[in-house]
Amino acid sequence: MSRHALTRGASAGAIAIVLLAGAENAALAQTPLPDITIAAARRTGAARSAPAAAPQTIPTIAQPAKPLGATIIDQRQIADERPAAVDTVQLLRNTPGVSWYEAGGVSRLPAIHGLADDRLNVLVSGIPAASACANHMNPPLSYVSPSQVGKIQVYSGVVPVSVGGDSVGGAIIVDPPSPVFVPSGKAAPGQAANEPSRLAFDVDGKPVLFKGEVGAFYRSNGNGYGGHLSATAATDRFSVTYNGSYSRSENYHAAAAFKPAGYAFSFVPLPLTRLNQFTPWLSGSEVGSTSYQAQNHDVSLAFRHENHQLQVNVGFQHIPYQNFPNQRMDMTLNRSVQGSVRYNGQYDWGLLEGQFYHQTVRHGMDFGPDKQYYYGALNNILAPGMPMETKAQNTGVKAKADIPLFNIHNLRLGAEYQQYRYNEWWPPSPFVLPPGKTSGGMAPAAFIAINDGQRDRFDAFAELESRWSPEWLTLVGLRSDTVWMNAGPVHGYNVMMYDSAPLFPATTFNLSNRARTDQNWNATAQATYTPSAALTFSLGYSLKSRSPNLYERYSWSPATMPAEMIGWFGDGNFYVGNLNLKPEVANTVSATADWHDEANQRGIRFTPYFTYVSNFIDVQRCPLYVCGNTPTTRNNLVTTYGFVFLQFVNQDARLFGADLSGHAVLAQSTPLGDFTARGVVSYVNGQNIATGGNLYQIMPINAKLSLEQKFGGLTNLIEMQVVGAKANIEQARNELKTYGYTLFNWRSSYEWRNVRFDVGVENIFNAFYYQPLGGAYIGYGATMSGNGAGAPAWGIPVPGMGRSVYVATNVKF
C-alpha cells in the first residue's frame, strides 16, 4: 500500500468517528446513567417463547465502581466474536486501547496502552497465573479457550486496588460462565427459544436440569479446525458442568511471497534422522512455525445453601506442540493441571469471597518441523536438538470482603498470598559420532537456567467507594505488595565453557546474594461526576508497582546459545538478566468523557491518559564487563543491523495516548432490518526518558469502523481496520519498521431456535501486510546459530494472514 493510500484510509477513519460523534451529540437526552456493560440485544430467528425466570444465583462480592475506562464483554458479545477467534486474547479485538503481541496460535500476549504481558494484571478464574517459560509461550490467557469464557472485564485506565496488584498497566479479568441451578419451585432456566434445556425429576420429585452446547469451526487459511462441548446437570442446590475444547492448525499463508521459496533448513545428516525427519519445503508465502494443536478440559462442581455458594474447579490442558514464527524455539509440550475452590457468601454485614488455587505446569521446548534439529559437523560432533524443560507450581489463597457503611459507602478489605516455584533445566544433547567423539558444547551435564526459583507475594488492600450524591461518586484505595524472590545455584553444560570468565560465570552468580525483598505500594483515587443523565466525566490517578520476573533478575549467562533462549519479545535478540533490577513504579492519570442517550442507541467515549514509569525495565546493549571485551561484543554496542545481545536495565519511561469510541443506531425497523455503526480509534506514544528513544512494540495509530445489519435472526457485519505505519522504533533492539495497511472483513451469523451458523471472510481483498506487533520472522532454519551460517535472515517482520474463510456452527441442547 502506498503512503497516500494509507493516509486516505486513516483520514477516512478519523472523519467517520468525528461525524459519528456529531450525530450522537445531536441526539443527547436526559436519561439515567447507564451501566457501562457492553451488551447487544438477543437475536433469534423464530418467535420467542415466554422467558423463564432467571436462574437464582448467590450474590457475589460487589465489584468496585466501574471506571468509564473499564469494559465488560458479556456472553452475547463472546458468542459473536468466538467464530473468528482462535485465541482468547482475540475476544478483546473491539476493546479500545487493547492490542496484542503475536506469538503462537493460542499464546498471544495482550497489551493495553503500550504495556504488555507481565506488566498487566491478568486473572483467569481468579487465578494470577504466570508464564512458566523463558519465552512466555504459556501466558495466562493460553489456559482458557474462547469457548470456556463467560465474561471478561478489561480495565484499561485507572485500576482499582481491589482488582489486583503487582502490575503497572491495566487489568484483564476472565471468568467462566456462572454456575446454573434450578430455581426452587420454578421452571428450569434456559426456556427461551434459542436456549433449550431438559427437565427430569429425581426419586423425590425434585426437578433436575440437563443442558449443554456443542460447536465446531473450520478456517481455510492454515486448514484450522476444532470444536467444543459443554454439558450441565443441576438441581436447586447442586450443579456440575464439563467444558472441553480442541483446536489445531497448519502453517498459515501470507497474501504474497515475503521470502524466497525453499527448504526450511539444509542440514539433515541422513541416515541419522530423528524419526525419519525430512526438510520441509516452504513456499514464498508460507509463514513457517505457525502450526499448533491444543486441548482444554474443565470440570466444575457448585454447591449452594441459602446465601452461601461453594464452587470447585479442576482443569487440564494438553498442548502437544505449538510452533512460534518469532521465537528460536518451539513448544513441544505444555501440560497443566489446576484446581480451585471458591466461596461466596452473603451475611448481615455484607459479602465475603474466598479462594484457594493450585496449578502445576510441565513445559518443554525444542525445535519444530520448520527449524533445524541437528547442530555440529557431520564428521566431528553432532547435537540432536536443544531440549528445554520447565516445571512450575503456583499456589495461593485470597479473601475479600465488601461492607456497606452508612448507606453511602462500601468498604472493601482483602488479602492475598501467592507462592510460585519454578525450575528450568536444559538436558544435555550429546551424540556419539564417530565412536569416541561426543558433542562437547551441550554436554555432559544439564544446563541449569533457573534453580528453585521463588517468587512469593503477600498483598493486603483497603478500598472505599462512596456515593456522595446522585452526581458524585468517588473511589479511593491503598494496597501493599510484598514480594520475596530467590534462586538457587546454577551451572552450565560444562565447566570450561559456561562456568568461567568472562561469560558472567556461574561461580560469580552462585557467590552473589540472590535473595531480594521488594516492598511495593499501589494507590487509587478516582472521582466520577454526572452533571446530567446524558453526560458523565471521570478523572483518576493510580500508583502501581511491579517487581521483576524471575528471568529479568536471574538469567545469568551471556553465551550465545543460553542468551538466545531467553526472551518473550519475539525479536530474535539475546537477553541477559540483572540481579540489581528495582521494581517498576507507574504513575497514571486518566480521564474519560462519556455522552449517551436513554436507550444507548448513540454514544461516544473519549479517554486520554498519561503514564510515567520510574525504573521501567528496558534493555541496554550488553556491557563489555558482562559479555566480555571482544571485537564481536564491541561491535554489538553500536551495530544497527542484525540480532544483538541485550541486558535488562532500569530506565524511566513515559507513555501517553487516547482512545475514542462511539456507536450509533442509523436506522431501525426498515424493510432490511436495523443498522448500527461503530468505531474505535486508538493512539499511544512511548518514550524511554533515559535514552530519548522509543519504547519497544508500541502499536501505531489504528482505527476500526463497522456497519452492522440485523434482520430477524440474521446478522451481517462489514468491518474496516486501518493501521498506521510503525516508524517510531526502538534502536536498542534493532526493532523492525512496518508499513501501514487497511483490511476489510465480513461476518455473518444466523440463529434459529437453538442453532447458530456463522460464516465470514477475514482480509477480503487478500491484502499483504506485516504485523506491527508480530516481531521478527525467525520461524525456519538454524535458529540457534545466532547471526551465523544457516540462521534466519534479519530484517523480515512476521507477515499477517492472507484471505481466510471461516465457518462455524453451535447447537444448544
PDB file of C-alpha atoms in Angstrom, residues 403 405 409-412 462-466 468 474-478:
ATOM      1  CA  ILE A 403     -19.036  -3.991  53.803  1.00  0.00           C
ATOM      2  CA  LEU A 405     -21.360   1.691  55.636  1.00  0.00           C
ATOM      3  CA  HIS A 409     -20.060   3.924  51.470  1.00  0.00           C
ATOM      4  CA  ASN A 410     -18.828   0.469  50.513  1.00  0.00           C
ATOM      5  CA  LEU A 411     -15.642  -0.608  52.283  1.00  0.00           C
ATOM      6  CA  ARG A 412     -13.641  -3.355  50.638  1.00  0.00           C
ATOM      7  CA  ALA A 462      -8.429  -1.381  51.660  1.00  0.00           C
ATOM      8  CA  GLU A 463     -10.755   0.465  49.305  1.00  0.00           C
ATOM      9  CA  LEU A 464     -13.649   2.842  49.897  1.00  0.00           C
ATOM     10  CA  GLU A 465     -16.330   3.565  47.310  1.00  0.00           C
ATOM     11  CA  SER A 466     -18.613   6.479  48.201  1.00  0.00           C
ATOM     12  CA  TRP A 468     -21.959  11.272  47.937  1.00  0.00           C
ATOM     13  CA  THR A 474     -15.518   8.564  44.466  1.00  0.00           C
ATOM     14  CA  LEU A 475     -13.190   5.610  44.836  1.00  0.00           C
ATOM     15  CA  VAL A 476     -10.005   5.592  46.923  1.00  0.00           C
ATOM     16  CA  GLY A 477      -7.801   2.666  47.828  1.00  0.00           C
ATOM     17  CA  LEU A 478      -4.398   1.577  49.100  1.00  0.00           C
TER      18      LEU A 478
END
